[in-house]
Amino acid sequence: MNAVIYARYSCDNQREESIEGQLRECRAFAERNNYTLVETYVDRAMSAKTDNRPEFQKMIKDSAKSLFDVIIVWKLDRFARNRYDSAHYKALLRKNGVKVVSATEVISEGAEGIILESVLEGYAEYYSAELSEKVIRGMTENALKCQYNGGFVPVGYTVDENKHYQIDDLTAPIVREAFMMYVNGRPIKDIVDFFNGHGVLTSQGKPLTKTSVSAILQNRKYIGEYRYRDVVIPNGIPAVISDELFSLAQARLEKNRRAPATMKADIKYILSTKLRCGDCGGMMVGESGRSSTNNKNYHYYKCANAKKRKCSRKAFRKADIEDIVIQHTVKSVMNDKALYNIAGRVCEFQNRENTVIPLLQNELADVEKAIGNFMKAIKMGIITESTMARLSELEAQKSDLKVKVTREEIKSAVLSQDQIMYYLNKLKNSDISNEDNMERIVDTFINSIYVYDDKIVINYNCWEDSATILPSNMGISSDFSVVGEPKHWHPVGCR
């Protein structure tokens, strides 16, 4: 697994660990966990209170290039000190398939802090999904009327003022001829030259290529079929060619189509960075192997140190251990009482998180008190030029403070308890067979997982105690019993 190091040194704290010290510990962490270091990003004399850090921004941009899977930091406050910046950039990195891990902190972050980040990201995702559903509903209504729904207009068609497809008298005959050429054995290259020789362009104004011609030959719109998602309407638009000609073209395409190379599946190891070896403390990393008896691929979690023969921990089957962890989490954590408790803690944490607003509000209260005193003096007839000048200054200061408070409240984007419960209930009722939902559950509720030969120990973000699971047959069956069910909820930093 490829990794990069991000190190930062702030000029406002001279007792802070040096860049060199940070790099040394991060490299040692990478070595212990079998990460391959491919790059190092360093911001010197830069505060994490702002995201305006050149190397940090370069690293975020590079994450989209699929060059690395993990960002290693000395401590998580090297990455960001602003909860909302942290949530934003971690969400962006997650979309790029990159995770942030700490070289020196076993606890990834404070309990409510982790849940808050996940809630902020998850709520935004659900809002986006609901917005998308509304858009889809509107486009489905258009589809039922066989109206144009955006995207490329196929060669041979135009769209009228009522958003209906109409045959283009200039290019439709060329499309018919192209189908005839293909059915009669002409190669696609000749058809590309035929289109370009007639000056035909795509709806984007570009010359046709082999890819675009192949798409034309497979486009069912040319036989009058309108299609949008699940809406399929035969004869919904004017046909350019006959069904028979289209069928002959598909028969030749099928005959010439070569079986695609078998691509390696993109396997997601949802417990990555959370799962650790109970013997040596090293991270359990994803690994796959092919059976010599049935030629099937199998996927495991294996101790990174065991891969280097520095630990004797055996591998555990991916599906089994993920199922054990998810099932226990759903059963023990994702119930109404637990989720309500979490939502309340997150609300409290949000209110504590912003220290600027209380200071501004105290300052505003002092200014309003001073204005009140001046107004009393004026009523008593104590009116001087200096009194009026000072009153004017205080009024301007009051207006400025109100603006600052409003800006901070907008910037903080505090979620209500109802909004947080909405997200948590969505997560509770989600399909846990879906890997994305499984990953969200792990990221939200689980701090770390330690595996032994005879048990699994899960440290949750919201429990004071660890949960110990005793599977009946580790690595094979997901039947398990729980020993020492945690009895106490704990706010922050329980471990």
Tab-separated table of C-alpha atoms in Angstrom:
chain	number	residue	atom	x	y	z
A	1	MET	CA	0.000	0.000	0.000
A	2	ASN	CA	1.460	3.352	-1.050
A	3	ALA	CA	1.662	6.162	1.499
A	4	VAL	CA	2.851	9.749	1.805
A	5	ILE	CA	3.923	11.775	4.825
A	6	TYR	CA	2.547	15.195	5.666
A	7	ALA	CA	4.552	17.219	8.204
A	8	ARG	CA	3.962	20.761	9.431
A	9	TYR	CA	5.822	23.125	11.750
A	10	SER	CA	4.119	26.172	13.250
A	11	CYS	CA	6.216	29.264	13.887
A	12	ASP	CA	4.013	30.229	16.860
A	13	ASN	CA	5.068	27.271	19.009
A	14	GLN	CA	8.828	26.835	19.339
A	15	ARG	CA	8.430	23.798	21.611
A	16	GLU	CA	6.705	21.884	18.854
A	17	GLU	CA	8.297	18.713	17.521
A	18	SER	CA	10.717	19.468	14.707
A	19	ILE	CA	10.011	18.541	11.101
A	20	GLU	CA	12.873	16.054	11.239
A	21	GLY	CA	11.429	14.386	14.327
A	22	GLN	CA	8.010	14.150	12.728
A	23	LEU	CA	9.467	12.610	9.573
A	24	ARG	CA	11.520	10.106	11.567
A	25	GLU	CA	8.498	8.814	13.508
A	26	CYS	CA	6.292	8.757	10.406
A	27	ARG	CA	8.898	6.740	8.479
A	28	ALA	CA	9.193	4.290	11.362
A	29	PHE	CA	5.391	3.951	11.420
A	30	ALA	CA	5.359	3.280	7.675
A	31	GLU	CA	8.041	0.608	8.089
A	32	ARG	CA	6.129	-1.117	10.905
A	33	ASN	CA	2.933	-1.214	8.885
A	34	ASN	CA	4.478	-2.239	5.577
A	35	TYR	CA	3.618	1.005	3.753
A	36	THR	CA	5.623	2.042	0.700
A	37	LEU	CA	6.499	5.741	0.978
A	38	VAL	CA	6.217	7.539	-2.355
A	39	GLU	CA	6.294	11.236	-1.372
A	40	THR	CA	6.748	13.679	1.496
A	41	TYR	CA	4.907	16.999	1.834
A	42	VAL	CA	6.259	19.572	4.301
A	43	ASP	CA	4.863	22.987	5.276
A	44	ARG	CA	7.293	24.978	7.424
A	45	ALA	CA	6.142	27.864	9.629
A	46	MET	CA	2.513	27.177	8.719
A	47	SER	CA	-0.488	27.072	11.065
A	48	ALA	CA	-3.145	24.367	10.735
A	49	LYS	CA	-5.814	26.940	11.592
A	50	THR	CA	-5.891	27.726	7.885
A	51	ASP	CA	-6.002	25.409	4.885
A	52	ASN	CA	-3.968	27.912	2.858
A	53	ARG	CA	-0.812	25.768	3.005
A	54	PRO	CA	1.020	25.177	-0.308
A	55	GLU	CA	2.232	21.617	0.303
A	56	PHE	CA	-1.053	20.634	1.968
A	57	GLN	CA	-3.039	21.832	-1.052
A	58	LYS	CA	-0.606	20.101	-3.427
A	59	MET	CA	-1.099	16.849	-1.482
A	60	ILE	CA	-4.918	17.177	-1.665
A	61	LYS	CA	-4.661	17.772	-5.418
A	62	ASP	CA	-2.276	14.812	-5.879
A	63	SER	CA	-4.689	12.512	-4.004
A	64	ALA	CA	-6.941	12.535	-7.071
A	65	LYS	CA	-4.172	10.945	-9.168
A	66	SER	CA	-4.408	7.557	-7.350
A	67	LEU	CA	-0.698	7.664	-6.494
A	68	PHE	CA	-1.137	6.835	-2.805
A	69	ASP	CA	-3.677	5.270	-0.419
A	70	VAL	CA	-2.694	6.660	2.984
A	71	ILE	CA	-1.502	9.999	4.416
A	72	ILE	CA	0.661	9.587	7.535
A	73	VAL	CA	0.861	12.492	10.001
A	74	TRP	CA	2.844	12.712	13.226
A	75	LYS	CA	-0.295	13.808	15.058
A	76	LEU	CA	-3.740	14.522	13.654
A	77	ASP	CA	-3.474	18.223	14.541
A	78	ARG	CA	-0.732	18.414	11.886
A	79	PHE	CA	-3.519	17.828	9.356
A	80	ALA	CA	-6.056	20.398	10.605
A	81	ARG	CA	-7.152	22.078	13.821
A	82	ASN	CA	-10.447	23.282	12.404
A	83	ARG	CA	-13.084	20.559	12.709
A	84	TYR	CA	-14.920	21.694	9.609
A	85	ASP	CA	-11.778	21.922	7.439
A	86	SER	CA	-10.862	18.452	8.684
A	87	ALA	CA	-14.281	17.057	7.774
A	88	HIS	CA	-14.222	18.725	4.352
A	89	TYR	CA	-10.777	17.509	3.337
A	90	LYS	CA	-11.179	14.022	4.804
A	91	ALA	CA	-14.422	13.653	2.846
A	92	LEU	CA	-12.591	14.763	-0.311
A	93	LEU	CA	-9.739	12.340	0.375
A	94	ARG	CA	-12.186	9.516	1.061
A	95	LYS	CA	-13.744	10.051	-2.371
A	96	ASN	CA	-10.239	9.743	-3.803
A	97	GLY	CA	-9.683	6.502	-1.850
A	98	VAL	CA	-7.178	8.020	0.628
A	99	LYS	CA	-7.218	7.808	4.438
A	100	VAL	CA	-5.400	9.859	7.089
A	101	VAL	CA	-3.619	7.974	9.894
A	102	SER	CA	-1.565	9.150	12.882
A	103	ALA	CA	1.891	7.747	13.583
A	104	THR	CA	1.759	8.444	17.327
A	105	GLU	CA	-1.903	8.386	18.368
A	106	VAL	CA	-3.712	5.102	18.856
A	107	ILE	CA	-6.951	7.035	19.270
A	108	SER	CA	-7.685	8.529	15.900
A	109	GLU	CA	-9.570	11.519	17.397
A	110	GLY	CA	-11.908	12.452	20.256
A	111	ALA	CA	-15.123	10.410	20.308
A	112	GLU	CA	-17.751	13.041	19.494
A	113	GLY	CA	-15.268	14.702	17.174
A	114	ILE	CA	-15.098	11.628	14.967
A	115	ILE	CA	-18.856	11.195	15.006
A	116	LEU	CA	-19.347	14.914	14.271
A	117	GLU	CA	-17.097	14.674	11.219
A	118	SER	CA	-18.969	11.655	9.966
A	119	VAL	CA	-22.342	13.318	10.627
A	120	LEU	CA	-21.296	16.480	8.792
A	121	GLU	CA	-20.053	14.460	5.817
A	122	GLY	CA	-22.936	12.017	5.892
A	123	TYR	CA	-25.616	14.705	6.219
A	124	ALA	CA	-24.154	16.501	3.209
A	125	GLU	CA	-24.147	13.217	1.274
A	126	TYR	CA	-27.773	12.508	2.126
A	127	TYR	CA	-28.768	16.077	1.244
A	128	SER	CA	-26.994	15.670	-2.081
A	129	ALA	CA	-28.691	12.304	-2.639
A	130	GLU	CA	-32.136	13.748	-1.876
A	131	LEU	CA	-31.473	16.676	-4.212
A	132	SER	CA	-30.416	14.193	-6.872
A	133	GLU	CA	-33.642	12.237	-6.344
A	134	LYS	CA	-35.685	15.420	-6.856
A	135	VAL	CA	-33.800	16.142	-10.077
A	136	ILE	CA	-34.334	12.557	-11.237
A	137	ARG	CA	-38.073	12.830	-10.537
A	138	GLY	CA	-38.272	15.932	-12.731
A	139	MET	CA	-36.266	14.275	-15.497
A	140	THR	CA	-38.442	11.167	-15.269
A	141	GLU	CA	-41.491	13.353	-15.884
A	142	ASN	CA	-39.744	14.680	-19.007
A	143	ALA	CA	-38.914	11.131	-20.045
A	144	LEU	CA	-42.544	10.037	-19.839
A	145	LYS	CA	-43.217	12.763	-22.410
A	146	CYS	CA	-40.235	11.568	-24.509
A	147	GLN	CA	-38.528	14.926	-24.020
A	148	TYR	CA	-34.816	15.648	-24.281
A	149	ASN	CA	-33.203	15.358	-20.845
A	150	GLY	CA	-29.805	16.848	-21.561
A	151	GLY	CA	-26.564	15.271	-22.674
A	152	PHE	CA	-25.359	14.572	-26.206
A	153	VAL	CA	-27.784	14.773	-29.102
A	154	PRO	CA	-27.035	11.828	-31.423
A	155	VAL	CA	-25.886	12.577	-34.953
A	156	GLY	CA	-28.963	12.546	-37.183
A	157	TYR	CA	-31.238	14.287	-34.675
A	158	THR	CA	-32.064	17.814	-33.524
A	159	VAL	CA	-34.136	19.003	-30.543
A	160	ASP	CA	-37.022	21.385	-31.111
A	161	GLU	CA	-38.310	24.208	-28.887
A	162	ASN	CA	-40.555	21.753	-27.005
A	163	LYS	CA	-37.566	19.519	-26.174
A	164	HIS	CA	-38.658	16.750	-28.553
A	165	TYR	CA	-36.287	14.845	-30.844
A	166	GLN	CA	-36.660	15.545	-34.561
A	167	ILE	CA	-34.836	13.990	-37.531
A	168	ASP	CA	-32.052	16.165	-38.964
A	169	ASP	CA	-32.604	16.067	-42.736
A	170	LEU	CA	-28.912	16.844	-43.365
A	171	THR	CA	-27.211	14.182	-41.256
A	172	ALA	CA	-29.850	11.408	-40.892
A	173	PRO	CA	-29.242	10.056	-44.450
A	174	ILE	CA	-25.511	9.853	-43.677
A	175	VAL	CA	-26.286	7.826	-40.547
A	176	ARG	CA	-28.427	5.401	-42.596
A	177	GLU	CA	-25.612	4.994	-45.100
A	178	ALA	CA	-23.128	4.351	-42.283
A	179	PHE	CA	-25.282	1.481	-40.963
A	180	MET	CA	-25.507	0.024	-44.464
A	181	MET	CA	-21.711	0.235	-44.855
A	182	TYR	CA	-21.160	-1.632	-41.580
A	183	VAL	CA	-23.720	-4.358	-42.349
A	184	ASN	CA	-22.060	-4.854	-45.745
A	185	GLY	CA	-18.705	-5.569	-44.114
A	186	ARG	CA	-16.934	-2.220	-44.161
A	187	PRO	CA	-14.588	-1.643	-41.182
A	188	ILE	CA	-15.355	1.067	-38.616
A	189	LYS	CA	-12.281	3.017	-39.761
A	190	ASP	CA	-13.874	3.456	-43.211
A	191	ILE	CA	-17.106	4.656	-41.616
A	192	VAL	CA	-15.183	7.208	-39.532
A	193	ASP	CA	-13.597	8.526	-42.727
A	194	PHE	CA	-17.061	8.567	-44.369
A	195	PHE	CA	-18.537	10.734	-41.614
A	196	ASN	CA	-15.542	13.086	-41.472
A	197	GLY	CA	-15.452	13.313	-45.282
A	198	HIS	CA	-18.982	14.710	-45.182
A	199	GLY	CA	-18.041	17.203	-42.476
A	200	VAL	CA	-20.311	15.610	-39.869
A	201	LEU	CA	-19.515	16.688	-36.286
A	202	THR	CA	-20.751	15.492	-32.904
A	203	SER	CA	-23.102	17.684	-30.846
A	204	GLN	CA	-19.935	18.949	-29.131
A	205	GLY	CA	-18.597	20.151	-32.452
A	206	LYS	CA	-15.853	17.505	-32.685
A	207	PRO	CA	-14.974	15.080	-35.539
A	208	LEU	CA	-16.160	11.494	-35.113
A	209	THR	CA	-13.785	8.768	-33.923
A	210	LYS	CA	-13.893	4.966	-33.772
A	211	THR	CA	-15.392	5.214	-30.266
A	212	SER	CA	-18.160	7.611	-31.291
A	213	VAL	CA	-18.999	5.579	-34.418
A	214	SER	CA	-19.195	2.383	-32.320
A	215	ALA	CA	-21.609	4.214	-29.997
A	216	ILE	CA	-23.736	5.262	-32.990
A	217	LEU	CA	-23.964	1.666	-34.223
A	218	GLN	CA	-25.288	0.560	-30.799
A	219	ASN	CA	-27.631	3.484	-30.101
A	220	ARG	CA	-31.255	2.268	-29.989
A	221	LYS	CA	-32.563	5.798	-30.482
A	222	TYR	CA	-32.033	5.251	-34.209
A	223	ILE	CA	-34.894	2.687	-34.214
A	224	GLY	CA	-37.133	5.145	-32.323
A	225	GLU	CA	-36.601	3.820	-28.800
A	226	TYR	CA	-36.616	6.483	-26.090
A	227	ARG	CA	-34.740	5.472	-22.937
A	228	TYR	CA	-34.045	7.221	-19.637
A	229	ARG	CA	-33.042	5.120	-16.624
A	230	ASP	CA	-35.981	2.700	-16.149
A	231	VAL	CA	-38.223	4.489	-18.643
A	232	VAL	CA	-38.202	2.730	-22.037
A	233	ILE	CA	-40.695	3.868	-24.685
A	234	PRO	CA	-40.632	2.100	-28.098
A	235	ASN	CA	-41.420	4.459	-30.980
A	236	GLY	CA	-41.106	7.386	-28.596
A	237	ILE	CA	-39.004	9.348	-31.092
A	238	PRO	CA	-38.766	9.349	-34.914
A	239	ALA	CA	-36.767	6.360	-36.241
A	240	VAL	CA	-33.797	6.935	-38.563
A	241	ILE	CA	-33.308	3.274	-39.592
A	242	SER	CA	-35.394	0.104	-39.608
A	243	ASP	CA	-35.370	-2.535	-36.871
A	244	GLU	CA	-34.002	-5.072	-39.391
A	245	LEU	CA	-30.994	-2.925	-40.318
A	246	PHE	CA	-30.228	-2.281	-36.645
A	247	SER	CA	-30.459	-6.017	-35.828
A	248	LEU	CA	-28.018	-6.887	-38.618
A	249	ALA	CA	-25.566	-4.301	-37.288
A	250	GLN	CA	-25.835	-5.740	-33.755
A	251	ALA	CA	-25.223	-9.262	-35.079
A	252	ARG	CA	-21.971	-8.159	-36.716
A	253	LEU	CA	-20.906	-6.208	-33.626
A	254	GLU	CA	-21.456	-9.300	-31.476
A	255	LYS	CA	-19.489	-11.450	-33.867
A	256	ASN	CA	-16.548	-9.051	-33.914
A	257	ARG	CA	-16.639	-8.257	-30.234
A	258	ARG	CA	-13.641	-9.694	-28.458
A	259	ALA	CA	-14.027	-10.926	-24.923
A	260	PRO	CA	-12.692	-8.187	-22.668
A	261	ALA	CA	-9.692	-8.928	-20.517
A	262	THR	CA	-10.608	-9.984	-17.028
A	263	MET	CA	-10.036	-6.963	-14.852
A	264	LYS	CA	-8.905	-7.300	-11.297
A	265	ALA	CA	-11.795	-6.443	-8.974
A	266	ASP	CA	-11.438	-3.300	-6.882
A	267	ILE	CA	-11.706	-4.861	-3.442
A	268	LYS	CA	-12.560	-2.513	-0.583
A	269	TYR	CA	-11.157	-3.444	2.833
A	270	ILE	CA	-13.520	-1.474	5.062
A	271	LEU	CA	-11.607	-2.189	8.305
A	272	SER	CA	-8.376	-0.765	6.901
A	273	THR	CA	-6.518	1.488	9.430
A	274	LYS	CA	-8.910	0.338	12.211
A	275	LEU	CA	-7.918	-3.339	12.427
A	276	ARG	CA	-4.800	-4.182	14.450
A	277	CYS	CA	-2.956	-7.309	15.494
A	278	GLY	CA	-3.593	-8.229	19.132
A	279	ASP	CA	-0.070	-9.635	19.528
A	280	CYS	CA	2.194	-6.908	18.118
A	281	GLY	CA	-0.189	-3.964	17.619
A	282	GLY	CA	0.643	-3.726	13.919
A	283	MET	CA	-2.008	-2.876	11.365
A	284	MET	CA	-3.874	-5.685	9.626
A	285	VAL	CA	-3.726	-5.038	5.882
A	286	GLY	CA	-5.709	-6.440	2.992
A	287	GLU	CA	-4.327	-9.383	1.033
A	288	SER	CA	-5.725	-11.724	-1.619
A	289	GLY	CA	-4.774	-15.179	-2.825
A	290	ARG	CA	-5.945	-17.723	-5.389
A	291	SER	CA	-6.868	-21.274	-4.421
A	292	SER	CA	-4.971	-24.025	-6.234
A	293	THR	CA	-7.947	-26.395	-5.954
A	294	ASN	CA	-10.864	-24.336	-7.310
A	295	ASN	CA	-8.987	-21.375	-8.853
A	296	LYS	CA	-11.063	-18.898	-6.808
A	297	ASN	CA	-9.773	-15.645	-5.315
A	298	TYR	CA	-9.917	-15.275	-1.527
A	299	HIS	CA	-9.428	-12.079	0.459
A	300	TYR	CA	-7.901	-11.743	3.913
A	301	TYR	CA	-6.665	-9.311	6.550
A	302	LYS	CA	-3.095	-10.096	7.545
A	303	CYS	CA	-0.751	-8.483	10.057
A	304	ALA	CA	1.744	-6.264	8.253
A	305	ASN	CA	4.498	-7.550	10.557
A	306	ALA	CA	3.518	-11.168	9.842
A	307	LYS	CA	4.083	-10.448	6.146
A	308	LYS	CA	7.667	-9.562	7.131
A	309	ARG	CA	7.931	-12.652	9.373
A	310	LYS	CA	8.123	-10.484	12.504
A	311	CYS	CA	4.812	-11.741	13.902
A	312	SER	CA	3.097	-15.129	13.954
A	313	ARG	CA	-0.483	-13.808	13.716
A	314	LYS	CA	-2.531	-15.808	11.209
A	315	ALA	CA	-4.657	-14.169	8.536
A	316	PHE	CA	-8.430	-13.768	8.911
A	317	ARG	CA	-10.923	-14.057	6.083
A	318	LYS	CA	-12.123	-10.614	5.052
A	319	ALA	CA	-15.829	-11.419	4.768
A	320	ASP	CA	-15.993	-13.223	8.128
A	321	ILE	CA	-14.323	-10.594	10.298
A	322	GLU	CA	-16.138	-7.712	8.574
A	323	ASP	CA	-19.462	-9.467	9.129
A	324	ILE	CA	-18.681	-10.069	12.825
A	325	VAL	CA	-17.742	-6.408	13.396
A	326	ILE	CA	-20.683	-4.938	11.465
A	327	GLN	CA	-23.277	-7.261	13.019
A	328	HIS	CA	-22.046	-6.503	16.548
A	329	THR	CA	-21.978	-2.758	15.891
A	330	VAL	CA	-25.510	-2.740	14.499
A	331	LYS	CA	-26.779	-4.813	17.415
A	332	SER	CA	-24.990	-2.946	20.207
A	333	VAL	CA	-24.602	0.649	19.068
A	334	MET	CA	-27.220	1.418	16.432
A	335	ASN	CA	-30.335	1.364	18.638
A	336	ASP	CA	-32.636	4.283	19.463
A	337	LYS	CA	-31.270	4.902	22.967
A	338	ALA	CA	-27.650	4.834	21.835
A	339	LEU	CA	-28.226	7.063	18.802
A	340	TYR	CA	-30.164	9.623	20.854
A	341	ASN	CA	-27.284	9.728	23.337
A	342	ILE	CA	-24.779	10.220	20.513
A	343	ALA	CA	-26.839	13.020	18.927
A	344	GLY	CA	-26.972	14.851	22.260
A	345	ARG	CA	-23.216	14.528	22.765
A	346	VAL	CA	-22.511	15.775	19.255
A	347	CYS	CA	-24.740	18.825	19.840
A	348	GLU	CA	-22.859	19.619	23.054
A	349	PHE	CA	-19.549	19.140	21.294
A	350	GLN	CA	-20.522	21.489	18.458
A	351	ASN	CA	-21.438	24.199	20.940
A	352	ARG	CA	-18.086	23.770	22.694
A	353	GLU	CA	-16.174	23.584	19.443
A	354	ASN	CA	-16.460	27.260	18.472
A	355	THR	CA	-14.707	29.401	21.079
A	356	VAL	CA	-14.892	32.559	18.989
A	357	ILE	CA	-18.672	33.072	19.197
A	358	PRO	CA	-18.812	33.194	23.049
A	359	LEU	CA	-15.977	35.747	23.116
A	360	LEU	CA	-17.708	37.917	20.532
A	361	GLN	CA	-21.020	37.634	22.388
A	362	ASN	CA	-19.359	38.678	25.671
A	363	GLU	CA	-17.750	41.627	23.916
A	364	LEU	CA	-21.110	42.539	22.375
A	365	ALA	CA	-22.765	42.410	25.803
A	366	ASP	CA	-20.103	44.790	27.222
A	367	VAL	CA	-20.639	47.220	24.351
A	368	GLU	CA	-24.421	47.147	24.785
A	369	LYS	CA	-23.996	47.760	28.504
A	370	ALA	CA	-21.750	50.768	27.805
A	371	ILE	CA	-24.301	52.133	25.308
A	372	GLY	CA	-27.003	51.751	27.952
A	373	ASN	CA	-24.939	53.762	30.425
A	374	PHE	CA	-24.422	56.562	27.889
A	375	MET	CA	-28.142	56.629	27.120
A	376	LYS	CA	-28.897	57.040	30.848
A	377	ALA	CA	-26.410	59.935	30.994
A	378	ILE	CA	-28.087	61.595	28.008
A	379	LYS	CA	-31.511	61.275	29.662
A	380	MET	CA	-30.041	62.979	32.719
A	381	GLY	CA	-28.956	65.871	30.515
A	382	ILE	CA	-25.261	65.013	30.443
A	383	ILE	CA	-24.595	65.714	26.767
A	384	THR	CA	-21.134	66.714	25.532
A	385	GLU	CA	-19.317	66.407	22.228
A	386	SER	CA	-17.099	63.676	23.630
A	387	THR	CA	-20.139	61.802	24.962
A	388	MET	CA	-21.840	61.808	21.573
A	389	ALA	CA	-18.595	60.859	19.780
A	390	ARG	CA	-18.038	57.930	22.129
A	391	LEU	CA	-21.677	56.810	21.722
A	392	SER	CA	-21.266	56.873	17.951
A	393	GLU	CA	-18.114	54.729	18.223
A	394	LEU	CA	-19.928	52.203	20.425
A	395	GLU	CA	-22.872	51.965	18.025
A	396	ALA	CA	-20.479	51.286	15.139
A	397	GLN	CA	-18.653	48.695	17.268
A	398	LYS	CA	-21.975	47.013	18.152
A	399	SER	CA	-22.950	46.785	14.479
A	400	ASP	CA	-19.546	45.334	13.580
A	401	LEU	CA	-19.722	42.712	16.355
A	402	LYS	CA	-23.195	41.599	15.267
A	403	VAL	CA	-21.885	41.043	11.751
A	404	LYS	CA	-18.910	39.037	13.093
A	405	VAL	CA	-21.179	36.849	15.242
A	406	THR	CA	-23.437	36.142	12.257
A	407	ARG	CA	-20.454	35.230	10.087
A	408	GLU	CA	-19.099	32.858	12.735
A	409	GLU	CA	-22.509	31.196	13.132
A	410	ILE	CA	-22.708	30.655	9.375
A	411	LYS	CA	-19.119	29.430	9.280
A	412	SER	CA	-19.740	26.976	12.117
A	413	ALA	CA	-22.717	25.387	10.314
A	414	VAL	CA	-23.984	23.809	13.542
A	415	LEU	CA	-26.428	20.948	12.999
A	416	SER	CA	-29.511	20.642	15.183
A	417	GLN	CA	-30.185	17.484	17.195
A	418	ASP	CA	-33.041	16.653	14.801
A	419	GLN	CA	-30.687	16.908	11.812
A	420	ILE	CA	-28.123	14.686	13.526
A	421	MET	CA	-30.801	12.133	14.446
A	422	TYR	CA	-32.044	12.244	10.839
A	423	TYR	CA	-28.592	11.220	9.600
A	424	LEU	CA	-28.030	8.586	12.298
A	425	ASN	CA	-31.450	7.018	11.616
A	426	LYS	CA	-30.669	6.970	7.893
A	427	LEU	CA	-27.481	5.092	8.763
A	428	LYS	CA	-29.393	2.769	11.108
A	429	ASN	CA	-31.921	1.889	8.402
A	430	SER	CA	-29.390	1.617	5.572
A	431	ASP	CA	-28.636	-1.611	3.728
A	432	ILE	CA	-25.680	-3.039	5.652
A	433	SER	CA	-24.876	-5.433	2.831
A	434	ASN	CA	-23.768	-2.365	0.849
A	435	GLU	CA	-20.014	-1.796	1.272
A	436	ASP	CA	-20.332	1.999	1.278
A	437	ASN	CA	-22.821	1.822	4.161
A	438	MET	CA	-20.609	-0.672	5.989
A	439	GLU	CA	-17.627	1.666	5.630
A	440	ARG	CA	-19.662	4.616	6.929
A	441	ILE	CA	-20.712	2.610	10.009
A	442	VAL	CA	-17.098	1.635	10.727
A	443	ASP	CA	-15.794	5.189	10.269
A	444	THR	CA	-18.542	6.684	12.448
A	445	PHE	CA	-18.644	4.355	15.433
A	446	ILE	CA	-15.403	2.358	15.616
A	447	ASN	CA	-12.092	3.647	16.951
A	448	SER	CA	-9.973	0.503	16.718
A	449	ILE	CA	-10.263	-3.291	16.539
A	450	TYR	CA	-7.746	-5.776	17.969
A	451	VAL	CA	-7.840	-9.399	16.833
A	452	TYR	CA	-6.480	-12.386	18.741
A	453	ASP	CA	-6.641	-16.130	18.140
A	454	ASP	CA	-9.676	-16.500	20.391
A	455	LYS	CA	-11.375	-13.099	20.456
A	456	ILE	CA	-11.937	-9.714	18.854
A	457	VAL	CA	-11.809	-6.526	20.952
A	458	ILE	CA	-13.631	-3.478	19.557
A	459	ASN	CA	-13.062	0.030	20.924
A	460	TYR	CA	-16.062	2.186	20.072
A	461	ASN	CA	-15.960	5.978	19.903
A	462	CYS	CA	-18.930	6.294	22.254
A	463	TRP	CA	-18.258	3.674	24.941
A	464	GLU	CA	-16.064	3.819	27.979
A	465	ASP	CA	-15.347	0.073	27.855
A	466	SER	CA	-14.186	-2.218	25.093
A	467	ALA	CA	-16.472	-4.879	23.625
A	468	THR	CA	-14.982	-8.373	23.561
A	469	ILE	CA	-16.376	-10.811	21.004
A	470	LEU	CA	-15.740	-14.552	21.136
A	471	PRO	CA	-16.512	-16.059	17.681
A	472	SER	CA	-17.240	-19.779	17.812
A	473	ASN	CA	-14.717	-20.420	15.080
A	474	MET	CA	-12.521	-17.450	14.173
A	475	GLY	CA	-12.206	-16.830	10.465
A	476	ILE	CA	-14.941	-19.295	9.469
A	477	SER	CA	-18.198	-18.623	11.289
A	478	SER	CA	-19.713	-15.290	12.237
A	479	ASP	CA	-21.610	-16.745	15.216
A	480	PHE	CA	-20.413	-15.025	18.343
A	481	SER	CA	-21.255	-14.152	21.919
A	482	VAL	CA	-20.378	-10.916	23.678
A	483	VAL	CA	-18.530	-10.803	26.979
A	484	GLY	CA	-18.586	-7.706	29.168
A	485	GLU	CA	-21.152	-5.622	27.262
A	486	PRO	CA	-20.245	-1.961	27.935
A	487	LYS	CA	-22.606	-0.377	30.440
A	488	HIS	CA	-21.461	3.244	30.403
A	489	TRP	CA	-21.556	5.949	27.763
A	490	HIS	CA	-18.607	8.321	27.799
A	491	PRO	CA	-18.348	11.753	26.161
A	492	VAL	CA	-14.837	12.426	24.823
A	493	GLY	CA	-11.425	10.766	24.948
A	494	CYS	CA	-12.532	7.653	26.772
A	495	ARG	CA	-9.271	5.828	25.991
